[in-house]
PDB file of C-alpha atoms in Angstrom:
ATOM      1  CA  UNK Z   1       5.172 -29.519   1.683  1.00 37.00           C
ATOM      2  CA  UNK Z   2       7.629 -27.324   3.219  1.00 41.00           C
ATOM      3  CA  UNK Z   3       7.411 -23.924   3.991  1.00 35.00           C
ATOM      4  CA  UNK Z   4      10.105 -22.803   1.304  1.00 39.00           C
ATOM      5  CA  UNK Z   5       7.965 -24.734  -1.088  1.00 40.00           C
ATOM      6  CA  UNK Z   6       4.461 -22.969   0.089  1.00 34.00           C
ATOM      7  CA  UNK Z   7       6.208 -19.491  -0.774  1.00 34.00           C
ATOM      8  CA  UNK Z   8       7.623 -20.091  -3.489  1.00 39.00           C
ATOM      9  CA  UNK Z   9       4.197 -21.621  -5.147  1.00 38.00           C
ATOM     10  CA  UNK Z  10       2.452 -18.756  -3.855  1.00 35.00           C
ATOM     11  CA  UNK Z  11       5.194 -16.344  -5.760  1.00 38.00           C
ATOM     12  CA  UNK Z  12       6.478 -18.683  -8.637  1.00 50.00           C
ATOM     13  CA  UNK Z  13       4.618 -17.745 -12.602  1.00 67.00           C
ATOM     14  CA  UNK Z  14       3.309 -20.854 -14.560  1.00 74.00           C
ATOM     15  CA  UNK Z  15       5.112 -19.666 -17.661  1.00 69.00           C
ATOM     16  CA  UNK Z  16       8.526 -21.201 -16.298  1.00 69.00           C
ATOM     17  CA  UNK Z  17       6.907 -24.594 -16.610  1.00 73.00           C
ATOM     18  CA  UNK Z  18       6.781 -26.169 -20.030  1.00 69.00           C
ATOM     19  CA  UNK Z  19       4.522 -29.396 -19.162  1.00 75.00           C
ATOM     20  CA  UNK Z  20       2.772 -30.072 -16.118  1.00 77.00           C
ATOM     21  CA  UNK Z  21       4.813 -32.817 -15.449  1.00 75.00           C
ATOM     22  CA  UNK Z  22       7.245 -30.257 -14.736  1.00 74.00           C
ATOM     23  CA  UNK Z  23       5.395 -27.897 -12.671  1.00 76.00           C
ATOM     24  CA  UNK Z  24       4.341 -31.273  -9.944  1.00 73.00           C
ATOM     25  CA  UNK Z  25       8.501 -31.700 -10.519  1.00 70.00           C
ATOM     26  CA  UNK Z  26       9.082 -28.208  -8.829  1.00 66.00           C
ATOM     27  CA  UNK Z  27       7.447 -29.918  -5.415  1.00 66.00           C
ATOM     28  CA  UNK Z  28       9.516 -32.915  -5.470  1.00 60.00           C
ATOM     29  CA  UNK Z  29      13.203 -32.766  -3.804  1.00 56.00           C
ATOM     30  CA  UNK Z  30      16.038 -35.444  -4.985  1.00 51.00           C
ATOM     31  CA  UNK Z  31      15.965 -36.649  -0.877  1.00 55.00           C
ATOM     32  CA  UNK Z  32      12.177 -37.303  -2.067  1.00 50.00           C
ATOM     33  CA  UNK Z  33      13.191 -39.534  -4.835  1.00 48.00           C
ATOM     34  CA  UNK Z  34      16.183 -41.202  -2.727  1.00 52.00           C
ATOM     35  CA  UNK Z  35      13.531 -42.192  -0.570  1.00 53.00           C
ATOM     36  CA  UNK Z  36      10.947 -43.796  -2.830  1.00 51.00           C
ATOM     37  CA  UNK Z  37      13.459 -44.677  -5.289  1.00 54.00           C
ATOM     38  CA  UNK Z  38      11.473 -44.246  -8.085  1.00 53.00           C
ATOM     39  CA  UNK Z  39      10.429 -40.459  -9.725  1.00 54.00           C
ATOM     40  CA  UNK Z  40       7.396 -41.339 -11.316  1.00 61.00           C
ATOM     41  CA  UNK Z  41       6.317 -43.150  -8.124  1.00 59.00           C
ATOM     42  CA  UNK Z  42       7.290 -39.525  -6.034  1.00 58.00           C
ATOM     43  CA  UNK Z  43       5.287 -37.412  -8.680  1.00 60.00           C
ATOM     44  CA  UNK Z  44       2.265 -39.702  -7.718  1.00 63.00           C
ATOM     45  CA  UNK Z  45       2.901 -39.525  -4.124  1.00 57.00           C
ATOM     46  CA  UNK Z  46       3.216 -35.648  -4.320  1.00 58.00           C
ATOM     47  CA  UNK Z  47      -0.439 -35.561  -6.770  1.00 58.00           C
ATOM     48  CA  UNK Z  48      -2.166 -37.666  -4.067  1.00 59.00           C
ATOM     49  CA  UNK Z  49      -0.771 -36.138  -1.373  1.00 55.00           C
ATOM     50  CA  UNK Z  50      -1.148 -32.652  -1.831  1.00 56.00           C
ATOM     51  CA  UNK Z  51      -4.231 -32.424  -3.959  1.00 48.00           C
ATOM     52  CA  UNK Z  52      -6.611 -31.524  -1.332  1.00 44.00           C
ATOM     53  CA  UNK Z  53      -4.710 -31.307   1.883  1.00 43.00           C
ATOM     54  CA  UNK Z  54      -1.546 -29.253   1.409  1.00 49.00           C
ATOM     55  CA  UNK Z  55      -1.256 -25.634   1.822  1.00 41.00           C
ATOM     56  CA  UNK Z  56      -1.183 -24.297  -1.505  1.00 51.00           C
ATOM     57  CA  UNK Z  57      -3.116 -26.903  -2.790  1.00 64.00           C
ATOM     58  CA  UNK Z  58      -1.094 -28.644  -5.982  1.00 74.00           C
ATOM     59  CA  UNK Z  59      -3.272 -27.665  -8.686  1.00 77.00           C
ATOM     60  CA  UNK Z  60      -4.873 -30.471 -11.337  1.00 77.00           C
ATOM     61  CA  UNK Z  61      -3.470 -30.560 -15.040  1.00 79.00           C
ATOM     62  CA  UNK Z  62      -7.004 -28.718 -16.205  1.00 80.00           C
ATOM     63  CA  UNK Z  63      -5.991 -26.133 -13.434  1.00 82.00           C
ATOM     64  CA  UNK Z  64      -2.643 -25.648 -14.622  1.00 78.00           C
ATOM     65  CA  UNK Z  65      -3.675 -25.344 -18.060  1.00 80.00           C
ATOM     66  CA  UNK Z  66      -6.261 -23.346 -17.514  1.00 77.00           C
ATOM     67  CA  UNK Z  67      -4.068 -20.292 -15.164  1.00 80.00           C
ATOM     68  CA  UNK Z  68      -1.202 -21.212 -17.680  1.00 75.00           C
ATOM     69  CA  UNK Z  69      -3.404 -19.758 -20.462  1.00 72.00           C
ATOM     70  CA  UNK Z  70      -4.915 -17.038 -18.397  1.00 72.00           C
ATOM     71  CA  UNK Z  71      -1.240 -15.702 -17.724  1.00 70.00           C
ATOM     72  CA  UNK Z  72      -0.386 -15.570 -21.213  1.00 65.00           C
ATOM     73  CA  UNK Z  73      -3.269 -13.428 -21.839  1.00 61.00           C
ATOM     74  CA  UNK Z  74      -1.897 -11.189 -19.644  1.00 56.00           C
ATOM     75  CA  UNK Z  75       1.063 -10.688 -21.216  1.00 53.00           C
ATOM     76  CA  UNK Z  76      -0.505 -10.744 -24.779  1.00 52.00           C
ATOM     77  CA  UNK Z  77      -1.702  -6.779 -24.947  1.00 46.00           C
ATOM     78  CA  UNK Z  78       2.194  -5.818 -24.016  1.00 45.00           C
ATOM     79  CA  UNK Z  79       3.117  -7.162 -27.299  1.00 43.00           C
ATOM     80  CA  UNK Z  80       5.523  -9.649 -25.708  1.00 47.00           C
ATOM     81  CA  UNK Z  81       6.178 -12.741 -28.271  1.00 46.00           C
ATOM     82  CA  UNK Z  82       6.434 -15.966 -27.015  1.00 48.00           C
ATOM     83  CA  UNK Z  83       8.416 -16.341 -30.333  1.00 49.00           C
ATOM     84  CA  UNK Z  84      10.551 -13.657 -30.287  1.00 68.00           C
ATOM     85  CA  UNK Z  85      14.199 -14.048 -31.580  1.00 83.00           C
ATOM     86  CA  UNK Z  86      16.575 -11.296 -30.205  1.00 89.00           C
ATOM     87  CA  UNK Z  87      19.147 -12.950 -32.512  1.00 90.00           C
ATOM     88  CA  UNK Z  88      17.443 -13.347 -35.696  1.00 85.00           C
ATOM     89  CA  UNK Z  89      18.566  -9.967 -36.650  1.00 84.00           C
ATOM     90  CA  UNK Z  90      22.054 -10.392 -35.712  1.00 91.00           C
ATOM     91  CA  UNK Z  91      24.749 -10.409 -38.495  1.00 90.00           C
ATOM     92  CA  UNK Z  92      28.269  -9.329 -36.716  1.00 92.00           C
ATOM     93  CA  UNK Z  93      31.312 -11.609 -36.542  1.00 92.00           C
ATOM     94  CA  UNK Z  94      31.648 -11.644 -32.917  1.00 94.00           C
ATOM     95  CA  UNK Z  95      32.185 -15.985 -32.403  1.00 93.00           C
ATOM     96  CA  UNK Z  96      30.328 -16.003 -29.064  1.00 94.00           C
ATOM     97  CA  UNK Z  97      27.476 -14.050 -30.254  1.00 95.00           C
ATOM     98  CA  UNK Z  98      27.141 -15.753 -32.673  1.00 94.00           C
ATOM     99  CA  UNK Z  99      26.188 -18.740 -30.771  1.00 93.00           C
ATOM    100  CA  UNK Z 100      24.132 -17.257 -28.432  1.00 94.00           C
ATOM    101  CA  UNK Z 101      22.320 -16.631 -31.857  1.00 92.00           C
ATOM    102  CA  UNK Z 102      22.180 -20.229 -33.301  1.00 91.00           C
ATOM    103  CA  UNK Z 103      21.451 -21.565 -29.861  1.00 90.00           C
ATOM    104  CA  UNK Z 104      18.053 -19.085 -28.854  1.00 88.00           C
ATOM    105  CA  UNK Z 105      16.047 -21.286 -31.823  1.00 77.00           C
ATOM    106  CA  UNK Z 106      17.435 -24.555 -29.848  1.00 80.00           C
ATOM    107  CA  UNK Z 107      16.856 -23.514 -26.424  1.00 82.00           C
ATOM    108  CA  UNK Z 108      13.042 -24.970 -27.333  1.00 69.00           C
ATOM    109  CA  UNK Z 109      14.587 -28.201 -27.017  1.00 66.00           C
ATOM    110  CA  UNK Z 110      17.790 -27.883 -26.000  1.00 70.00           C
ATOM    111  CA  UNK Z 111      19.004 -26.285 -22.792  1.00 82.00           C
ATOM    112  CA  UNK Z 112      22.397 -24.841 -22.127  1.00 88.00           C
ATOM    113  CA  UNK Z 113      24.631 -23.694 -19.779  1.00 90.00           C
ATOM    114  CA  UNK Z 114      26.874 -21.611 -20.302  1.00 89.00           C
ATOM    115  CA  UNK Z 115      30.736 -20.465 -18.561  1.00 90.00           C
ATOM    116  CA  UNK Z 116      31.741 -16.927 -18.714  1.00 88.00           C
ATOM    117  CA  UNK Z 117      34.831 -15.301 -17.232  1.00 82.00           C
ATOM    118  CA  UNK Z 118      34.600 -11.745 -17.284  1.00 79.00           C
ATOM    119  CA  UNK Z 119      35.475  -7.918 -15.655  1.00 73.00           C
ATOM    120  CA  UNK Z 120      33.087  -6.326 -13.721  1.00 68.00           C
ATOM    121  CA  UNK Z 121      32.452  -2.778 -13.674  1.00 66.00           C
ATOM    122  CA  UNK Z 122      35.093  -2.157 -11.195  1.00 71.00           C
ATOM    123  CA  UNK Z 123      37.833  -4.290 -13.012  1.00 69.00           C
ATOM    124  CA  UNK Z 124      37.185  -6.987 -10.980  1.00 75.00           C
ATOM    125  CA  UNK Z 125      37.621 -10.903 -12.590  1.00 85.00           C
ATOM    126  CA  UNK Z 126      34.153 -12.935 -11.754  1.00 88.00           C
ATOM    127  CA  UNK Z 127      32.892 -16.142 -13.616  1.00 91.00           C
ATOM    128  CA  UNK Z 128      29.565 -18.346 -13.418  1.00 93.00           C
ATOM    129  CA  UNK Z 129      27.793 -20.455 -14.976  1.00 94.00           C
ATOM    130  CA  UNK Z 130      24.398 -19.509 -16.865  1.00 95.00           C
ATOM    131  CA  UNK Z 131      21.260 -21.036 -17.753  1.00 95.00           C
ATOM    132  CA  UNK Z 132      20.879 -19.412 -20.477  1.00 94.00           C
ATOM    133  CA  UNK Z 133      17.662 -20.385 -21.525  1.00 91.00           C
ATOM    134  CA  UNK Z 134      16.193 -19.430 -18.698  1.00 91.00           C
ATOM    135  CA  UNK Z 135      18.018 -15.938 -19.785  1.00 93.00           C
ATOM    136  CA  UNK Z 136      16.535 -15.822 -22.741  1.00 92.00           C
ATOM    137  CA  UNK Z 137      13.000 -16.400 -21.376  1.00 88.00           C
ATOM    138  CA  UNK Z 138      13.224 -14.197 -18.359  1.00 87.00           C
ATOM    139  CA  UNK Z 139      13.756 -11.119 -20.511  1.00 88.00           C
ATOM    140  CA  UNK Z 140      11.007 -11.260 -22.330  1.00 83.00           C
ATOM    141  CA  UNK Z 141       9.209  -9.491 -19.967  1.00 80.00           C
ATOM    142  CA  UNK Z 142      10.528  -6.450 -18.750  1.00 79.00           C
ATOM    143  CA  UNK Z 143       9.098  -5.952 -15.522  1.00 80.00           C
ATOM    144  CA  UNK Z 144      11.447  -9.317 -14.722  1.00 83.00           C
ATOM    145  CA  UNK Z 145      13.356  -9.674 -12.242  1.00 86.00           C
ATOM    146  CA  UNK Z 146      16.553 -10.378 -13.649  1.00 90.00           C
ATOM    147  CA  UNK Z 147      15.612  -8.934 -17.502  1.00 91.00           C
ATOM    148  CA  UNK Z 148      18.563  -8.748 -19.329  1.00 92.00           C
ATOM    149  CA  UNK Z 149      18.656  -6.494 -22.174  1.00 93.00           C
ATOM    150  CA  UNK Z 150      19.456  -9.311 -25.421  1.00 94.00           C
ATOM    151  CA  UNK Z 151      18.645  -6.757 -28.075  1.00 92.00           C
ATOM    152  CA  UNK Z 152      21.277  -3.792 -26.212  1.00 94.00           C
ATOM    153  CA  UNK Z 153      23.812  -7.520 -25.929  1.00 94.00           C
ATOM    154  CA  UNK Z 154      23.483  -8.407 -29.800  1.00 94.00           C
ATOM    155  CA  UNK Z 155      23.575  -4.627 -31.160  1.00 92.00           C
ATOM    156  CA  UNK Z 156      27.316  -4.447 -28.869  1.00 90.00           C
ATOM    157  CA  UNK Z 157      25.646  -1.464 -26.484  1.00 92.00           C
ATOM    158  CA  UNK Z 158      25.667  -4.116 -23.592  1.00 93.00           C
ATOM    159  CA  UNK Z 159      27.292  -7.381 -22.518  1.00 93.00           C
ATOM    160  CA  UNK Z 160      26.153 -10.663 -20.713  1.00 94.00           C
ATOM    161  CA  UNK Z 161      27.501 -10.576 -17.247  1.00 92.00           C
ATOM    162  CA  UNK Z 162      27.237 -13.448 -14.256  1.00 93.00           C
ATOM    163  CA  UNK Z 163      25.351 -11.925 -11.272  1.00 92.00           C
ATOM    164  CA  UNK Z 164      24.816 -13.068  -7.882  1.00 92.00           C
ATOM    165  CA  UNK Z 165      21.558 -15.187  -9.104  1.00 93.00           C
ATOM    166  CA  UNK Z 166      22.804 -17.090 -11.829  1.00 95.00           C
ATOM    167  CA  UNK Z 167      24.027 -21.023 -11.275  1.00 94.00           C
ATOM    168  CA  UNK Z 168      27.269 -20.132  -9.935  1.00 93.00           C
ATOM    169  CA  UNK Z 169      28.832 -16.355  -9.478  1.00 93.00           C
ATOM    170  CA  UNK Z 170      32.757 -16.439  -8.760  1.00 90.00           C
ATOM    171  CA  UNK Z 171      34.441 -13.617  -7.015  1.00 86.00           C
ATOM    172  CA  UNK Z 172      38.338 -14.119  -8.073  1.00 82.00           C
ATOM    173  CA  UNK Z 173      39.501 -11.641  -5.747  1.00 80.00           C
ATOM    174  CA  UNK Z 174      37.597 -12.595  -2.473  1.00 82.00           C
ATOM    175  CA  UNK Z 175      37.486 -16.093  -3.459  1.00 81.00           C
ATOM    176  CA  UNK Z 176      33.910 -16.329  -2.693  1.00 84.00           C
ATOM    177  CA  UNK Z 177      31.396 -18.322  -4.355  1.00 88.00           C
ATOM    178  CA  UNK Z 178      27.616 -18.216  -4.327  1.00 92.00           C
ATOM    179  CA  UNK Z 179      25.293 -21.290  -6.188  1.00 93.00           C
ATOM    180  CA  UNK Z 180      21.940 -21.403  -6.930  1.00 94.00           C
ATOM    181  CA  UNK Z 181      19.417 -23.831  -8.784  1.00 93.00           C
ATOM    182  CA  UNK Z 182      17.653 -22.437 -11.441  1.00 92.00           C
ATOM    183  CA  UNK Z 183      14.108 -23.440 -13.488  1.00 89.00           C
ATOM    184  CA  UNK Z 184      16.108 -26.000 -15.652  1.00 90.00           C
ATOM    185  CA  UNK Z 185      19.134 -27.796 -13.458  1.00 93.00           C
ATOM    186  CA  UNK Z 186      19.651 -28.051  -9.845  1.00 92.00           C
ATOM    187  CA  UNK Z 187      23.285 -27.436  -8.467  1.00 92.00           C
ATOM    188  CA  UNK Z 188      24.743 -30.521  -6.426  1.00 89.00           C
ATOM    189  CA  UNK Z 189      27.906 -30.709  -5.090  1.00 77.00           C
ATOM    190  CA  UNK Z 190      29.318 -34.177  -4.929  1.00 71.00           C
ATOM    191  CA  UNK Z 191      32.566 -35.413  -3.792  1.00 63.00           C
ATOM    192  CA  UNK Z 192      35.267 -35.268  -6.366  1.00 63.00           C
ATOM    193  CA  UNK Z 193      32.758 -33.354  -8.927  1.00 65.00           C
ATOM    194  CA  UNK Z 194      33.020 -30.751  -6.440  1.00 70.00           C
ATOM    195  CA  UNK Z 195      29.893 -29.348  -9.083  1.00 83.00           C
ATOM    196  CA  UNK Z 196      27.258 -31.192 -10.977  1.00 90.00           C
ATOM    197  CA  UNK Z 197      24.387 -29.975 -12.836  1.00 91.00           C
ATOM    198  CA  UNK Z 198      21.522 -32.079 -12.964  1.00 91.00           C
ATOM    199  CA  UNK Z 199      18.722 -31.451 -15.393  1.00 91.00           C
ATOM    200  CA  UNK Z 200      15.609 -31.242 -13.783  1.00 88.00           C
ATOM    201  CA  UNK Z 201      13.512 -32.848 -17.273  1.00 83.00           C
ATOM    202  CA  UNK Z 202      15.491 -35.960 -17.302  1.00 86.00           C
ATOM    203  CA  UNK Z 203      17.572 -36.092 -14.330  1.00 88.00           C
ATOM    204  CA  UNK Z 204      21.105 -35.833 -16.169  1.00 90.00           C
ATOM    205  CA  UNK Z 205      23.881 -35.383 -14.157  1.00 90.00           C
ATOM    206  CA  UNK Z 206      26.615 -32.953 -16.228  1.00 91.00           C
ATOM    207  CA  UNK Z 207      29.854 -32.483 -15.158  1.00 89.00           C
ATOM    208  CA  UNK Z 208      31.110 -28.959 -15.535  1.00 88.00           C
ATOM    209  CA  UNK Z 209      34.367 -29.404 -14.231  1.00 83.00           C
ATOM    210  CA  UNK Z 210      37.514 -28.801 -16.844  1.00 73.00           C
ATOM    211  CA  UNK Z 211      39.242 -31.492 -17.693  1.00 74.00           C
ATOM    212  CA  UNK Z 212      37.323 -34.228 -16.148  1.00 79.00           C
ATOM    213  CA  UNK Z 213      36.130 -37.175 -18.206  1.00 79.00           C
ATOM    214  CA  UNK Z 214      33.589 -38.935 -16.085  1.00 83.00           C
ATOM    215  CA  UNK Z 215      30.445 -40.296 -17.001  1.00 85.00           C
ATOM    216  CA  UNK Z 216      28.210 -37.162 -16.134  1.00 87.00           C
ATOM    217  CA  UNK Z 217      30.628 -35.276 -18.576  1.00 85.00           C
ATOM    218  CA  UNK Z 218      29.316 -37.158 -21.168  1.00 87.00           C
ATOM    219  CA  UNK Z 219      26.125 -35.582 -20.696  1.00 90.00           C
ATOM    220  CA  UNK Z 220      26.509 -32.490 -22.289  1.00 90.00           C
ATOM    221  CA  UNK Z 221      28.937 -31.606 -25.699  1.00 90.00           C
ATOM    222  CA  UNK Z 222      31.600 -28.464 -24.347  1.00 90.00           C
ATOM    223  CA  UNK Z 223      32.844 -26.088 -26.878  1.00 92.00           C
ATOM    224  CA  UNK Z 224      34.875 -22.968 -26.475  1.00 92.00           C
ATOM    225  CA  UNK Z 225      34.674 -19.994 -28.549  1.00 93.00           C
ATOM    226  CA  UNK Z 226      37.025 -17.179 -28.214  1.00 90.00           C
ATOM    227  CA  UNK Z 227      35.373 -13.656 -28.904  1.00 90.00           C
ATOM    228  CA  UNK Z 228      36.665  -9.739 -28.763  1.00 89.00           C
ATOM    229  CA  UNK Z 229      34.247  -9.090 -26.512  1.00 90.00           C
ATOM    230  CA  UNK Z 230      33.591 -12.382 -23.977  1.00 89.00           C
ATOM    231  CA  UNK Z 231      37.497 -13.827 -23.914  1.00 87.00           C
ATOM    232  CA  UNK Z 232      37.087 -17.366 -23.849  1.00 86.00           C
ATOM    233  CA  UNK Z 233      33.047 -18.883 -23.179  1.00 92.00           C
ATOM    234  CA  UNK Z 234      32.629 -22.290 -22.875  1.00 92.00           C
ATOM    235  CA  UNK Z 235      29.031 -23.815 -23.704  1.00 93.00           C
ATOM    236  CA  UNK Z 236      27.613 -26.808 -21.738  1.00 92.00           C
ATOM    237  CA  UNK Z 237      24.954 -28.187 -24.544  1.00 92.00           C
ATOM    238  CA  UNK Z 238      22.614 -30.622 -23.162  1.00 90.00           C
ATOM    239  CA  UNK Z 239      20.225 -32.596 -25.439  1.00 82.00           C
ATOM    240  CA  UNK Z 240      16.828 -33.736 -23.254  1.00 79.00           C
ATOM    241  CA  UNK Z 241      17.105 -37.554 -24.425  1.00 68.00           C
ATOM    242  CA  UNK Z 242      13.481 -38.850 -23.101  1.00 54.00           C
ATOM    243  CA  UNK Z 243      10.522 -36.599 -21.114  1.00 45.00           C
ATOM    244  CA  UNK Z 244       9.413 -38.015 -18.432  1.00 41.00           C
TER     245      UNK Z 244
END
């Protein structure tokens, strides 16, 4: 285990994880799998391994479950819903809203990215790419580090922005770009892709560049939507075909 890894265990909430399967996941790296050739064969190597050895020893699926459930008591007396909709309410006309709407039910099975091209507060043109169910889930605790404020978004008081943590954050005027993986796809950068997103439940390569028609692309269904508020936002939908 490396020492990124041993921090980021020691810092990292069990609520981000929907299965244990993908908790063990977080500790594997795709050089890991390269290696063994074989991801089932890597999360048993990391299980073995790090069970009773490692620094921040991997904890057992009765551990997991057990600190999983204690953490959701925590948040329980807040009066934080795990269900929570911040667009069930929503009834305006705004198209891109309205998909971030129909798409918050989804998200349970369904993750998306999404592509947004907007102004910043100093008239500035960025654009990145979103997880946005990890969006969703992050703000429903406030105390988050990157809450965003859904109910302010849908009511028209605020609007979805990239930042600098997001998949991807595009500065147009200084040309730079900053990419990061996130709890549901890891950012590679391959060749003639020049960016991938790979899924981290079934491995899915997605191919977010315009225009391109490769294989990966196939792995997600694109659709634009114009709106008065966001321009032009294009939505990466990605179907999880199998868990593993």
């Amino acid at each position: 285990m490396t020492l990124k890894q041993f921090v980021s265990y020691k810092v990292m909430s069990l609520l981000q994880y929907n299965s244990y399967e993908q908790y063990v996941d977080h500790f594997i790296s795709i050089n890991d799998v390269r290696y063994l050739r074989n991801w089932k064969l890597s999360r048993e190597f990391i299980q073995n391994a790090c069970s009773k050895s490692c620094m921040g020893r991997l904890l057992s699926r009765q551990e997991y479950i057990d600190q999983r459930n204690n953490e959701e008591g925590i948040i329980k007396p807040l009066g934080i819903s795990a269900v929570m909709l911040f667009g069930s309410s929503y009834k305006g006309n705004d198209r891109v809203l309205q998909q971030f709407a129909a798409r918050e039910q989804l998200l349970l099975n369904k993750k998306t990215i999404i592509f947004l091209i907007t102004r910043s507060s100093k008239g500035l043109e960025i654009s990145g790419f979103i997880d946005l169910e990890q969006c969703f889930r992050e703000s429903r605790f406030r105390n988050s580090e990157h809450y965003v404020d859904w109910p302010a978004i849908f009511e028209g008081k605020a609007k979805l922005t990239p930042h600098k943590h997001h998949l991807s954050y595009f500065e147009w005027n200084t040309s730079k770009v900053r990419l990061n993986d996130s709890d549901n796809f890891k950012v590679v950068q391959e060749g003639a892709h020049s960016l991938l997103m790979m899924h981290r439940g079934d491995h899915k390569m997605i191919c977010v560049n315009p225009g391109c028609f490769c294989s990966f692309a196939k792995n997600a269904t694109r659709s634009m939507h114009n709106s008065s508020i966001y321009g032009h936002c294009i939505f990466f939908d990605h179907v999880i075909r199998r868990s593993i």
